[in-house]
Short mmCIF file of C-alpha atoms in Angstrom, two decimals:
data_model
loop_
_atom_site.label_atom_id
_atom_site.label_comp_id
_atom_site.label_asym_id
_atom_site.label_seq_id
_atom_site.Cartn_x
_atom_site.Cartn_y
_atom_site.Cartn_z
CA UNK A 1 162.22 -58.49 -32.56
CA UNK A 2 162.79 -61.79 -30.74
CA UNK A 3 159.87 -61.09 -28.37
CA UNK A 4 157.53 -60.31 -31.27
CA UNK A 5 158.52 -63.50 -33.06
CA UNK A 6 158.03 -65.54 -29.90
CA UNK A 7 154.43 -64.35 -29.53
CA UNK A 8 153.28 -64.15 -33.15
CA UNK A 9 155.02 -67.20 -34.58
CA UNK A 10 154.72 -69.62 -31.67
CA UNK A 11 151.37 -68.72 -30.09
CA UNK A 12 148.84 -69.76 -32.72
CA UNK A 13 145.70 -69.10 -30.67
CA UNK A 14 146.88 -65.64 -29.67
CA UNK A 15 147.74 -64.87 -33.31
CA UNK A 16 144.22 -65.87 -34.37
CA UNK A 17 142.65 -63.76 -31.62
CA UNK A 18 144.83 -60.77 -32.53
CA UNK A 19 143.90 -61.07 -36.22
CA UNK A 20 140.21 -61.34 -35.36
CA UNK A 21 140.52 -58.27 -33.14
CA UNK A 22 142.21 -56.24 -35.88
CA UNK A 23 139.53 -57.08 -38.45
CA UNK A 24 136.57 -56.41 -36.15
CA UNK A 25 138.15 -53.16 -34.88
CA UNK A 26 138.56 -51.97 -38.47
CA UNK A 27 134.83 -52.58 -38.81
CA UNK A 28 134.15 -50.66 -35.59
CA UNK A 29 136.06 -47.60 -36.81
CA UNK A 30 134.52 -47.94 -40.26
CA UNK A 31 131.04 -47.79 -38.74
CA UNK A 32 131.87 -45.15 -36.12
CA UNK A 33 133.31 -42.75 -38.68
CA UNK A 34 130.62 -43.37 -41.26
CA UNK A 35 127.75 -43.12 -38.75
CA UNK A 36 128.93 -39.76 -37.43
CA UNK A 37 128.98 -38.44 -40.99
CA UNK A 38 125.66 -39.96 -42.06
CA UNK A 39 123.72 -38.93 -38.93
CA UNK A 40 124.73 -35.30 -39.42
CA UNK A 41 123.88 -35.48 -43.16
CA UNK A 42 120.42 -36.90 -42.42
CA UNK A 43 119.55 -34.60 -39.51
CA UNK A 44 121.73 -31.50 -39.85
CA UNK A 45 121.84 -31.53 -36.04
CA UNK A 46 124.93 -31.61 -33.81
CA UNK A 47 122.62 -32.67 -30.96
CA UNK A 48 121.65 -35.76 -32.94
CA UNK A 49 125.33 -36.52 -33.48
CA UNK A 50 125.98 -36.11 -29.75
CA UNK A 51 123.28 -38.71 -29.10
CA UNK A 52 125.59 -41.32 -30.61
CA UNK A 53 128.14 -40.65 -27.87
CA UNK A 54 125.49 -41.07 -25.16
CA UNK A 55 124.20 -44.32 -26.72
CA UNK A 56 127.71 -45.77 -26.79
CA UNK A 57 128.65 -44.74 -23.23
CA UNK A 58 125.46 -45.59 -21.34
CA UNK A 59 125.81 -49.41 -21.41
CA UNK A 60 129.37 -49.20 -20.06
CA UNK A 61 128.09 -47.31 -17.02
CA UNK A 62 124.96 -49.41 -16.42
CA UNK A 63 126.00 -52.88 -17.61
CA UNK A 64 129.81 -52.98 -17.46
CA UNK A 65 130.39 -54.38 -13.97
CA UNK A 66 127.50 -56.89 -14.18
CA UNK A 67 128.62 -58.20 -17.59
CA UNK A 68 132.01 -59.09 -16.12
CA UNK A 69 130.35 -61.47 -13.66
CA UNK A 70 128.82 -63.48 -16.52
CA UNK A 71 132.11 -63.46 -18.43
CA UNK A 72 133.77 -65.15 -15.44
CA UNK A 73 131.08 -67.86 -15.57
CA UNK A 74 130.96 -68.42 -19.32
CA UNK A 75 133.43 -69.94 -21.78
CA UNK A 76 135.39 -66.93 -23.02
CA UNK A 77 136.01 -68.23 -26.54
CA UNK A 78 132.29 -68.99 -26.96
CA UNK A 79 131.40 -65.58 -25.52
CA UNK A 80 133.57 -63.85 -28.13
CA UNK A 81 132.07 -65.90 -30.97
CA UNK A 82 128.46 -65.30 -29.91
CA UNK A 83 128.92 -61.56 -29.32
CA UNK A 84 130.53 -61.17 -32.76
CA UNK A 85 127.64 -63.01 -34.42
CA UNK A 86 125.09 -60.88 -32.55
CA UNK A 87 127.04 -57.73 -33.50
CA UNK A 88 126.68 -58.68 -37.17
CA UNK A 89 122.94 -59.34 -36.77
CA UNK A 90 122.08 -56.11 -34.92
CA UNK A 91 123.68 -54.08 -37.72
CA UNK A 92 121.08 -55.16 -40.27
CA UNK A 93 118.34 -52.68 -39.19
CA UNK A 94 120.60 -49.85 -40.39
CA UNK A 95 119.57 -50.82 -43.92
CA UNK A 96 116.11 -49.38 -43.11
CA UNK A 97 117.46 -45.92 -42.21
CA UNK A 98 116.92 -43.47 -45.07
CA UNK A 99 115.94 -40.16 -43.46
CA UNK A 100 115.71 -38.29 -40.16
CA UNK A 101 112.42 -39.98 -39.20
CA UNK A 102 114.17 -43.34 -38.80
CA UNK A 103 117.28 -42.05 -37.05
CA UNK A 104 116.12 -43.73 -33.84
CA UNK A 105 117.15 -47.04 -35.41
CA UNK A 106 120.76 -45.82 -35.46
CA UNK A 107 120.66 -45.10 -31.72
CA UNK A 108 119.18 -48.54 -31.07
CA UNK A 109 121.93 -50.26 -33.06
CA UNK A 110 124.70 -48.29 -31.34
CA UNK A 111 123.15 -49.04 -27.94
CA UNK A 112 122.87 -52.77 -28.71
CA UNK A 113 126.46 -52.98 -29.96
CA UNK A 114 127.74 -51.16 -26.90
CA UNK A 115 125.88 -53.64 -24.67
CA UNK A 116 127.51 -56.56 -26.50
CA UNK A 117 130.91 -54.91 -26.17
CA UNK A 118 130.59 -55.04 -22.37
CA UNK A 119 130.74 -58.84 -22.63
CA UNK A 120 133.33 -59.05 -25.40
CA UNK A 121 136.06 -56.85 -23.91
CA UNK A 122 136.36 -58.60 -20.50
CA UNK A 123 136.34 -61.98 -22.27
CA UNK A 124 139.16 -60.91 -24.60
CA UNK A 125 141.29 -59.35 -21.85
CA UNK A 126 140.76 -62.36 -19.58
CA UNK A 127 141.84 -64.74 -22.34
CA UNK A 128 145.17 -63.05 -23.15
CA UNK A 129 147.04 -64.32 -20.03
CA UNK A 130 145.83 -67.86 -20.82
CA UNK A 131 147.11 -67.86 -24.41
CA UNK A 132 150.65 -66.55 -23.85
CA UNK A 133 153.41 -67.23 -21.36
CA UNK A 134 153.76 -64.87 -18.41
CA UNK A 135 156.99 -63.35 -19.74
CA UNK A 136 155.21 -62.58 -23.04
CA UNK A 137 152.34 -60.62 -21.49
CA UNK A 138 153.78 -57.13 -22.06
CA UNK A 139 154.51 -57.95 -25.70
CA UNK A 140 151.00 -59.36 -26.19
CA UNK A 141 149.35 -56.33 -24.58
CA UNK A 142 151.52 -53.98 -26.65
CA UNK A 143 150.38 -55.74 -29.83
CA UNK A 144 146.75 -55.44 -28.67
CA UNK A 145 147.27 -51.71 -28.27
CA UNK A 146 148.98 -51.42 -31.63
CA UNK A 147 146.20 -53.06 -33.63
CA UNK A 148 143.75 -50.53 -32.20
CA UNK A 149 145.76 -47.68 -33.71
CA UNK A 150 146.21 -49.56 -36.98
CA UNK A 151 142.47 -50.27 -37.13
CA UNK A 152 141.77 -46.60 -36.43
CA UNK A 153 143.83 -45.50 -39.45
CA UNK A 154 142.38 -48.08 -41.83
CA UNK A 155 138.79 -48.10 -40.55
CA UNK A 156 138.36 -44.32 -40.33
CA UNK A 157 139.54 -43.91 -43.92
CA UNK A 158 137.31 -46.72 -45.20
CA UNK A 159 134.35 -45.40 -43.22
CA UNK A 160 134.43 -42.09 -45.04
CA UNK A 161 134.72 -43.80 -48.43
CA UNK A 162 131.89 -46.28 -47.80
CA UNK A 163 129.62 -43.60 -46.31
CA UNK A 164 130.02 -41.52 -49.45
CA UNK A 165 129.65 -44.51 -51.80
CA UNK A 166 126.74 -46.42 -50.29
CA UNK A 167 125.48 -44.71 -47.14
CA UNK A 168 124.37 -46.66 -44.09
CA UNK A 169 123.58 -49.83 -46.05
CA UNK A 170 127.16 -50.27 -47.23
CA UNK A 171 128.51 -49.33 -43.79
CA UNK A 172 126.30 -51.93 -42.10
CA UNK A 173 127.21 -54.71 -44.53
CA UNK A 174 130.91 -53.86 -44.37
CA UNK A 175 130.99 -53.89 -40.57
CA UNK A 176 128.90 -57.09 -40.41
CA UNK A 177 131.38 -58.80 -42.73
CA UNK A 178 134.29 -57.96 -40.40
CA UNK A 179 132.47 -59.51 -37.43
CA UNK A 180 131.78 -62.73 -39.35
CA UNK A 181 135.41 -63.00 -40.47
CA UNK A 182 136.43 -62.55 -36.82
CA UNK A 183 134.07 -65.39 -35.86
CA UNK A 184 135.79 -67.75 -38.29
CA UNK A 185 139.23 -66.87 -36.89
CA UNK A 186 138.20 -67.24 -33.23
CA UNK A 187 136.46 -70.55 -33.99
CA UNK A 188 139.79 -71.92 -35.25
CA UNK A 189 141.42 -71.41 -31.86
CA UNK A 190 142.36 -74.70 -30.22
CA UNK A 191 142.09 -73.42 -26.65
CA UNK A 192 139.27 -75.06 -24.73
CA UNK A 193 138.29 -73.70 -21.36
CA UNK A 194 137.38 -76.25 -18.71
CA UNK A 195 135.21 -75.08 -15.86
CA UNK A 196 133.81 -77.05 -12.95
CA UNK A 197 130.06 -77.49 -13.15
CA UNK A 198 128.04 -75.28 -10.83
CA UNK A 199 125.52 -76.94 -8.54
CA UNK A 200 121.88 -76.54 -9.49
CA UNK A 201 120.22 -73.59 -7.84
CA UNK A 202 116.74 -72.21 -7.44
CA UNK A 203 115.90 -68.92 -9.15
CA UNK A 204 116.24 -67.11 -5.83
CA UNK A 205 119.57 -68.76 -5.13
CA UNK A 206 120.88 -67.87 -8.59
CA UNK A 207 119.93 -64.22 -8.13
CA UNK A 208 121.56 -64.19 -4.70
CA UNK A 209 124.74 -65.70 -6.12
CA UNK A 210 124.77 -63.21 -8.98
CA UNK A 211 124.48 -60.33 -6.51
CA UNK A 212 127.28 -61.79 -4.38
CA UNK A 213 129.61 -62.16 -7.37
CA UNK A 214 128.79 -58.65 -8.60
CA UNK A 215 129.52 -57.05 -5.22
CA UNK A 216 132.65 -59.22 -4.94
CA UNK A 217 133.88 -57.75 -8.23
CA UNK A 218 133.37 -54.24 -6.88
CA UNK A 219 135.16 -55.13 -3.65
CA UNK A 220 138.10 -56.70 -5.46
CA UNK A 221 138.69 -53.42 -7.34
CA UNK A 222 139.98 -51.95 -4.08
CA UNK A 223 141.00 -55.16 -2.29
CA UNK A 224 144.66 -54.25 -1.90
CA UNK A 225 147.04 -51.32 -2.38
CA UNK A 226 148.19 -52.47 -5.83
CA UNK A 227 144.78 -53.03 -7.44
CA UNK A 228 143.50 -49.91 -5.67
CA UNK A 229 146.27 -47.89 -7.32
CA UNK A 230 145.25 -49.33 -10.71
CA UNK A 231 141.63 -48.37 -10.03
CA UNK A 232 142.47 -44.80 -8.98
CA UNK A 233 144.75 -44.32 -12.01
CA UNK A 234 141.92 -45.42 -14.32
CA UNK A 235 139.51 -43.01 -12.64
CA UNK A 236 141.88 -40.02 -12.82
CA UNK A 237 142.81 -40.64 -16.46
CA UNK A 238 139.14 -41.31 -17.27
CA UNK A 239 138.29 -37.79 -16.11
CA UNK A 240 141.19 -36.58 -18.27
CA UNK A 241 139.84 -38.46 -21.28
CA UNK A 242 136.48 -36.75 -20.85
CA UNK A 243 138.19 -33.36 -20.64
CA UNK A 244 140.26 -34.10 -23.74
CA UNK A 245 137.31 -35.30 -25.83
CA UNK A 246 135.34 -32.17 -24.94
CA UNK A 247 137.97 -29.44 -25.21
CA UNK A 248 140.48 -30.60 -27.82
CA UNK A 249 138.42 -29.42 -30.80
CA UNK A 250 137.90 -25.95 -29.23
CA UNK A 251 141.65 -25.93 -28.42
CA UNK A 252 142.60 -26.53 -32.05
CA UNK A 253 140.12 -23.94 -33.29
CA UNK A 254 140.58 -21.12 -30.78
CA UNK A 255 144.18 -21.55 -29.63
CA UNK A 256 146.07 -22.55 -32.80
CA UNK A 257 143.60 -21.40 -35.47
CA UNK A 258 143.01 -24.79 -37.10
CA UNK A 259 139.90 -25.69 -39.13
CA UNK A 260 137.98 -28.96 -39.21
CA UNK A 261 140.41 -30.58 -41.62
CA UNK A 262 143.40 -29.68 -39.45
CA UNK A 263 141.60 -31.04 -36.40
CA UNK A 264 140.92 -34.37 -38.10
CA UNK A 265 144.53 -34.72 -39.25
CA UNK A 266 145.91 -33.88 -35.80
CA UNK A 267 143.66 -36.42 -34.09
CA UNK A 268 144.46 -39.18 -36.58
CA UNK A 269 148.20 -38.48 -36.40
CA UNK A 270 148.32 -39.95 -32.88
CA UNK A 271 147.61 -43.36 -34.38
CA UNK A 272 150.91 -43.17 -36.29
CA UNK A 273 152.87 -42.78 -33.07
CA UNK A 274 150.74 -45.47 -31.48
CA UNK A 275 151.65 -48.00 -34.17
CA UNK A 276 155.36 -47.27 -33.77
CA UNK A 277 154.99 -47.22 -29.99
CA UNK A 278 153.25 -50.59 -30.03
CA UNK A 279 156.18 -52.11 -31.91
CA UNK A 280 158.70 -50.58 -29.47
CA UNK A 281 156.71 -51.76 -26.44
CA UNK A 282 156.37 -55.24 -27.92
CA UNK A 283 160.11 -55.39 -28.66
CA UNK A 284 161.32 -54.29 -25.21
CA UNK A 285 158.41 -55.56 -23.14
CA UNK A 286 160.04 -58.63 -21.65
CA UNK A 287 163.17 -56.65 -20.68
CA UNK A 288 161.40 -54.07 -18.48
CA UNK A 289 159.16 -54.65 -15.47
CA UNK A 290 155.57 -53.91 -16.45
CA UNK A 291 155.12 -51.38 -13.63
CA UNK A 292 158.17 -49.40 -14.76
CA UNK A 293 156.92 -49.43 -18.36
CA UNK A 294 153.56 -48.12 -17.13
CA UNK A 295 155.07 -45.40 -14.93
CA UNK A 296 157.58 -44.11 -17.49
CA UNK A 297 154.94 -44.19 -20.21
CA UNK A 298 152.39 -42.25 -18.13
CA UNK A 299 154.98 -39.68 -17.04
CA UNK A 300 156.20 -39.06 -20.60
CA UNK A 301 152.61 -38.99 -21.91
CA UNK A 302 151.67 -36.31 -19.39
CA UNK A 303 154.76 -34.18 -20.09
CA UNK A 304 154.15 -34.27 -23.87
CA UNK A 305 150.45 -33.50 -23.38
CA UNK A 306 151.30 -30.55 -21.12
CA UNK A 307 153.78 -29.25 -23.71
CA UNK A 308 151.12 -29.56 -26.40
CA UNK A 309 148.63 -27.49 -24.43
CA UNK A 310 151.11 -24.80 -23.36
CA UNK A 311 152.98 -24.14 -26.61
CA UNK A 312 150.22 -21.88 -28.09
CA UNK A 313 151.20 -19.33 -25.43
CA UNK A 314 154.43 -18.86 -27.40
CA UNK A 315 153.46 -19.82 -30.97
CA UNK A 316 150.36 -20.06 -33.17
CA UNK A 317 151.83 -22.66 -35.55
CA UNK A 318 150.01 -25.99 -35.96
CA UNK A 319 153.23 -27.94 -36.60
CA UNK A 320 154.09 -28.50 -32.90
CA UNK A 321 150.60 -29.93 -32.41
CA UNK A 322 151.22 -32.54 -35.11
CA UNK A 323 154.64 -33.37 -33.68
CA UNK A 324 153.32 -33.74 -30.13
CA UNK A 325 150.38 -35.92 -31.20
CA UNK A 326 152.64 -38.26 -33.15
CA UNK A 327 155.32 -38.46 -30.43
CA UNK A 328 152.77 -39.01 -27.63
CA UNK A 329 151.70 -42.24 -29.29
CA UNK A 330 154.90 -43.96 -28.08
CA UNK A 331 154.46 -43.37 -24.32
CA UNK A 332 150.75 -44.02 -24.79
CA UNK A 333 151.51 -47.51 -26.08
CA UNK A 334 153.99 -48.13 -23.24
CA UNK A 335 151.39 -47.02 -20.68
CA UNK A 336 148.66 -49.32 -21.97
CA UNK A 337 150.97 -52.34 -22.34
CA UNK A 338 152.42 -51.87 -18.86
CA UNK A 339 149.20 -51.21 -16.98
CA UNK A 340 147.25 -54.06 -18.62
CA UNK A 341 150.08 -56.47 -17.80
CA UNK A 342 150.10 -55.29 -14.16
CA UNK A 343 146.32 -55.75 -14.03
CA UNK A 344 146.53 -59.28 -15.43
CA UNK A 345 149.25 -60.18 -12.93
CA UNK A 346 147.24 -58.75 -10.04
CA UNK A 347 144.12 -60.79 -10.87
CA UNK A 348 143.43 -64.49 -11.24
CA UNK A 349 141.38 -66.44 -13.72
CA UNK A 350 137.82 -66.64 -12.47
CA UNK A 351 137.67 -63.08 -11.12
CA UNK A 352 139.42 -61.15 -13.89
CA UNK A 353 136.26 -60.54 -15.93
CA UNK A 354 134.21 -59.05 -13.11
CA UNK A 355 137.09 -56.83 -11.93
CA UNK A 356 137.75 -55.60 -15.48
CA UNK A 357 134.03 -54.91 -15.95
CA UNK A 358 133.75 -53.03 -12.66
CA UNK A 359 136.82 -50.91 -13.40
CA UNK A 360 135.52 -50.20 -16.91
CA UNK A 361 132.14 -49.08 -15.57
CA UNK A 362 133.79 -46.77 -13.03
CA UNK A 363 136.08 -45.39 -15.72
CA UNK A 364 133.09 -44.62 -17.95
CA UNK A 365 131.51 -42.66 -15.10
CA UNK A 366 134.80 -40.78 -14.73
CA UNK A 367 134.77 -39.93 -18.46
CA UNK A 368 131.25 -38.51 -18.14
CA UNK A 369 132.37 -36.46 -15.11
CA UNK A 370 135.27 -35.14 -17.18
CA UNK A 371 132.97 -34.20 -20.05
CA UNK A 372 130.61 -32.34 -17.70
CA UNK A 373 133.44 -30.61 -15.82
CA UNK A 374 135.14 -29.52 -19.04
CA UNK A 375 131.91 -28.01 -20.31
CA UNK A 376 131.66 -25.74 -17.28
CA UNK A 377 135.31 -25.08 -16.52
CA UNK A 378 136.30 -24.49 -20.14
CA UNK A 379 134.29 -21.27 -20.13
CA UNK A 380 134.89 -20.30 -16.52
CA UNK A 381 138.63 -20.99 -16.24
CA UNK A 382 139.81 -21.26 -19.83
CA UNK A 383 140.57 -24.07 -22.25
CA UNK A 384 144.34 -24.21 -21.74
CA UNK A 385 144.34 -24.41 -17.89
CA UNK A 386 141.79 -27.25 -17.90
CA UNK A 387 143.70 -29.21 -20.57
CA UNK A 388 146.98 -28.67 -18.67
CA UNK A 389 145.25 -30.15 -15.61
CA UNK A 390 144.51 -33.23 -17.71
CA UNK A 391 148.17 -33.56 -18.70
CA UNK A 392 149.36 -33.10 -15.11
CA UNK A 393 147.07 -35.96 -14.06
CA UNK A 394 149.22 -38.31 -16.12
CA UNK A 395 152.43 -36.74 -14.80
CA UNK A 396 151.39 -37.25 -11.17
CA UNK A 397 150.04 -40.69 -11.95
CA UNK A 398 153.31 -41.74 -13.61
CA UNK A 399 155.38 -40.51 -10.67
CA UNK A 400 153.18 -42.39 -8.19
CA UNK A 401 153.42 -45.60 -10.26
CA UNK A 402 157.23 -45.35 -10.37
CA UNK A 403 157.35 -44.73 -6.61
CA UNK A 404 155.12 -47.77 -5.92
CA UNK A 405 156.72 -50.26 -8.32
CA UNK A 406 157.41 -52.78 -5.59
CA UNK A 407 153.76 -52.75 -4.50
CA UNK A 408 152.62 -53.25 -8.09
CA UNK A 409 154.76 -56.38 -8.44
CA UNK A 410 152.36 -58.13 -6.06
CA UNK A 411 150.73 -61.18 -7.62
CA UNK A 412 147.02 -61.87 -7.91
CA UNK A 413 144.08 -60.74 -5.81
CA UNK A 414 142.84 -63.78 -3.84
CA UNK A 415 139.73 -65.57 -5.01
CA UNK A 416 136.50 -64.98 -3.05
CA UNK A 417 136.01 -67.39 -0.20
#
């Protein structure tokens, strides 16, 4: 626990940022869970519910890489404060949604929040290496991963309660409150970012520079063997995420005979393992090289996933599914902590935002490819073979990471000349 104490007790700014992230993420899950329920209640349409997914993914594909360029230019602390305030404001139109005729407002709110998130996430990830010492990065990234699972448990439960008690109005006010609390916490951070002033430019020159920085971010994603490996891993696992999100519900229903309640419990049980895994990763983070943590985590994650998808061939019990989903949370936390630390070590301040944004945009495209592929292949090939392919992607990825550890220990992609 020495590593945890060193980060949480001695790094005040990081502790404030982590607390703000936990509170706002609880609000995100609160709204996400409640919206899914309310949209279906108001419309009775699964197509309308699916529209929420499209509204949340589209900005990541279209805006993600460009937003990272602005994050590299702007003060990251200010960016996080402003985006949180705007997130609270754009929630207010949800109060006007009372029936299916105004459901378009929900899509607009989700779209706007997703656009803001494209600026917030690169700013947050770029700030972590500045707030903690280099040897504390794995621990800090593990804690970031852990609060996401904790927020998922708390926020999803609260979302259902608030949706039933007060509908969209209570959901909007509750989520807005979490964003404003996060603003107060981030504003208390003492870190002040100093950037050299940019020379004045004409409108044409500014557009040209923006284009150059955007293309530079795309180029830096594949600028060397280490960052290229990170990029490819994100793409492969992004396809797997799309497959999983599409086929896991049919898997639970058709392969192990679970109903909607069982499905919900199985999905939420992964957060339990993630919370424990985050603590383990935070505790051992400074003792293991980040690349090894990433490789072992990905390998174990893929093996457990593959076991989960193959066991129905021998048993129709739902218990192994619960066990696998809980256990897989541990290697999942190790994977995220390791790979984010490798990414932060491979990049330098001033380019980290645009690279993170470009990778995130590409990963979102990969998720959409996975969703589309799963829809076709699930019927043509079968649910289990396609899901096993997803698990094997992690297995192969983990083995490659372990084999290329030395390459991944390379430090920082050079700044653009």
